[in-house]
Amino acid sequence: MPFFRPSTRRLALIAALVLAPSAAHAFDRDAWTGGVQSDGTFQLTCARAGCSPDTLMTFRRRPARAVANAAAYDGLIAGAVPELRKRGITAETTPAVRSQLGRFTLYRATRTLTLPDGRRQYYVAGMLVGDDYSLSLTAVAPTPDLAARNFDGLADYLAHHPPKFPDDR
């Protein structure tokens, strides 16, 4: 049976299929540019041609074990709603979902923002909770699928490639 005979080409194909990251979670660091804001938030915008101008991702370092469960995360992100209302923005938020991502626990919620002019933005917010530190992260985009894809890619990347912070030695 020729198919079962090992060949370098077949082994390389199998390795590529097994080891390649899922397209849904791929994050191309070189496609994003940005910097650190005065409050320590890293703000990233897509620098690739064809990116939506309304696409933004952020992440910020938080204390270790910053939230204990999904209900606590829901309470944390609910605090932004009154400020949004003051600016004429309505927000519909799904309950947070808990999952494991590497050595982190991920809490994630999706929010649909309706702006005063009627436009909608889709916002995925989450927190990677770890024993050494936690990271809050967001992805905003003009479509729910794009916001989710960007968030998933950034969360996966940060869980496996710890960022260097200015106060790290």
Coordinates of C-alpha atoms in Angstrom, one line a residue:
M1 CA 0.0 0.0 0.0
P2 CA 1.9 3.1 -1.2
F3 CA -0.1 5.6 1.0
F4 CA 1.2 4.1 4.2
R5 CA 4.8 4.1 3.1
P6 CA 6.4 7.0 5.0
S7 CA 7.8 9.8 2.8
T8 CA 9.2 13.1 3.7
R9 CA 6.6 14.9 1.7
R10 CA 3.7 13.1 3.4
L11 CA 5.1 13.6 6.9
A12 CA 5.6 17.3 6.2
L13 CA 2.0 17.6 5.1
I14 CA 0.7 15.8 8.1
A15 CA 2.9 17.9 10.5
A16 CA 1.6 21.1 8.8
L17 CA -2.0 20.0 9.2
V18 CA -1.6 19.0 12.8
L19 CA 0.7 21.8 14.0
A20 CA -0.7 24.8 12.0
P21 CA -2.8 27.2 14.1
S22 CA -6.4 27.4 13.2
A23 CA -7.2 30.3 10.8
A24 CA -9.9 31.4 13.3
H25 CA -7.3 31.9 16.0
A26 CA -4.3 33.0 13.9
F27 CA -2.8 36.3 14.9
D28 CA -0.3 38.0 12.7
R29 CA 1.6 40.3 15.0
D30 CA 3.2 42.1 12.0
A31 CA -0.3 43.2 10.8
W32 CA -0.9 45.3 13.9
T33 CA 0.8 48.5 15.0
G34 CA 0.3 50.7 18.0
G35 CA 1.8 51.6 21.3
V36 CA 1.3 52.0 25.0
Q37 CA -1.1 54.6 26.3
S38 CA -0.4 56.7 29.4
D39 CA -2.5 54.3 31.6
G40 CA -0.4 51.2 30.5
T41 CA -3.0 50.0 27.9
F42 CA -1.5 48.6 24.7
Q43 CA -3.6 49.8 21.8
L44 CA -3.3 48.0 18.4
T45 CA -4.7 49.0 15.0
C46 CA -4.5 46.9 11.9
A47 CA -1.8 48.2 9.5
R48 CA -2.5 45.8 6.7
A49 CA -4.1 47.1 3.5
G50 CA -7.8 46.3 3.4
C51 CA -8.3 46.4 7.2
S52 CA -11.4 48.1 8.5
P53 CA -10.6 51.5 9.9
D54 CA -13.0 50.7 12.8
T55 CA -10.9 47.7 14.0
L56 CA -9.1 48.1 17.3
M57 CA -7.6 45.8 19.9
T58 CA -6.3 46.6 23.4
F59 CA -4.7 44.7 26.3
R60 CA -3.6 45.8 29.7
R61 CA -1.8 44.1 32.6
R62 CA -3.9 43.4 35.7
P63 CA -3.1 41.9 39.1
A64 CA -2.8 38.1 39.4
R65 CA -6.1 36.3 39.8
A66 CA -7.9 39.6 39.0
V67 CA -11.4 37.9 38.9
A68 CA -12.5 34.7 40.6
N69 CA -15.4 33.6 38.3
A70 CA -17.6 34.6 35.4
A71 CA -20.1 36.4 37.6
A72 CA -17.3 38.6 39.0
Y73 CA -16.2 39.4 35.4
D74 CA -19.8 40.2 34.4
G75 CA -19.9 42.7 37.4
L76 CA -16.6 44.2 36.4
I77 CA -17.6 44.9 32.8
A78 CA -21.1 46.1 33.8
G79 CA -19.4 49.1 35.4
A80 CA -18.8 50.7 32.0
V81 CA -22.5 50.7 30.9
P82 CA -23.6 53.8 32.8
E83 CA -20.8 55.8 31.2
L84 CA -21.8 54.5 27.8
R85 CA -25.4 55.6 28.4
K86 CA -24.2 59.1 29.2
R87 CA -22.6 59.3 25.8
G88 CA -25.8 58.0 24.1
I89 CA -24.5 54.5 23.4
T90 CA -26.6 51.5 24.2
A91 CA -24.9 48.2 25.1
E92 CA -26.2 44.7 24.9
T93 CA -23.8 42.3 26.7
T94 CA -23.8 38.5 26.8
P95 CA -23.0 36.7 30.0
A96 CA -19.3 35.9 30.4
V97 CA -18.1 32.4 29.4
R98 CA -15.2 30.7 31.1
S99 CA -12.6 28.6 29.3
Q100 CA -9.0 27.5 29.7
L101 CA -6.3 28.9 27.4
G102 CA -2.9 27.6 28.2
R103 CA -2.1 28.3 31.8
F104 CA -4.7 31.0 31.9
T105 CA -8.5 31.0 32.7
L106 CA -10.2 33.1 30.1
Y107 CA -13.5 35.0 30.8
R108 CA -15.1 36.4 27.6
A109 CA -18.2 38.4 26.9
T110 CA -19.6 39.9 23.7
R111 CA -21.1 43.4 23.6
T112 CA -23.1 45.1 20.8
L113 CA -22.8 48.8 20.9
T114 CA -25.3 51.0 19.2
L115 CA -23.8 54.5 18.7
P116 CA -25.9 57.7 18.8
D117 CA -25.9 57.8 15.0
G118 CA -27.3 54.3 14.8
R119 CA -24.2 52.5 13.7
R120 CA -23.2 49.4 15.5
Q121 CA -19.9 48.2 16.7
Y122 CA -19.1 44.8 18.0
Y123 CA -17.0 44.4 21.0
V124 CA -15.5 41.3 22.6
A125 CA -14.0 41.8 26.0
G126 CA -12.2 39.3 28.2
M127 CA -9.7 38.7 30.8
L128 CA -6.9 36.1 30.9
V129 CA -6.5 35.3 34.5
G130 CA -3.3 33.8 35.7
D131 CA -1.3 33.1 38.9
D132 CA 1.4 35.6 38.1
Y133 CA -0.6 38.3 36.3
S134 CA -3.9 38.8 34.4
L135 CA -4.5 40.6 31.2
S136 CA -7.7 42.4 30.2
L137 CA -8.2 42.5 26.4
T138 CA -10.7 43.8 23.9
A139 CA -11.4 43.7 20.2
V140 CA -13.7 46.2 18.5
A141 CA -14.8 45.7 14.9
P142 CA -17.7 46.6 12.5
T143 CA -18.8 42.9 12.3
P144 CA -19.3 40.3 15.1
D145 CA -17.2 37.7 13.3
L146 CA -14.3 40.0 12.8
A147 CA -14.4 41.1 16.5
A148 CA -14.5 37.5 17.6
R149 CA -11.7 36.4 15.2
N150 CA -9.4 39.3 16.3
F151 CA -10.1 38.6 20.0
D152 CA -9.5 34.9 19.7
G153 CA -6.3 35.5 17.9
L154 CA -5.0 38.0 20.4
A155 CA -6.1 36.0 23.4
D156 CA -4.4 32.9 22.0
Y157 CA -1.2 34.8 21.1
L158 CA -1.0 36.5 24.6
A159 CA -1.6 33.3 26.4
H160 CA 1.3 31.6 24.7
H161 CA 3.7 34.7 24.2
P162 CA 3.7 36.7 27.4
P163 CA 4.2 40.4 26.6
K164 CA 7.0 42.4 28.1
F165 CA 5.8 45.2 30.2
P166 CA 7.8 48.4 31.0
D167 CA 8.2 47.4 34.7
D168 CA 9.5 43.9 33.9
R169 CA 13.1 43.4 34.7

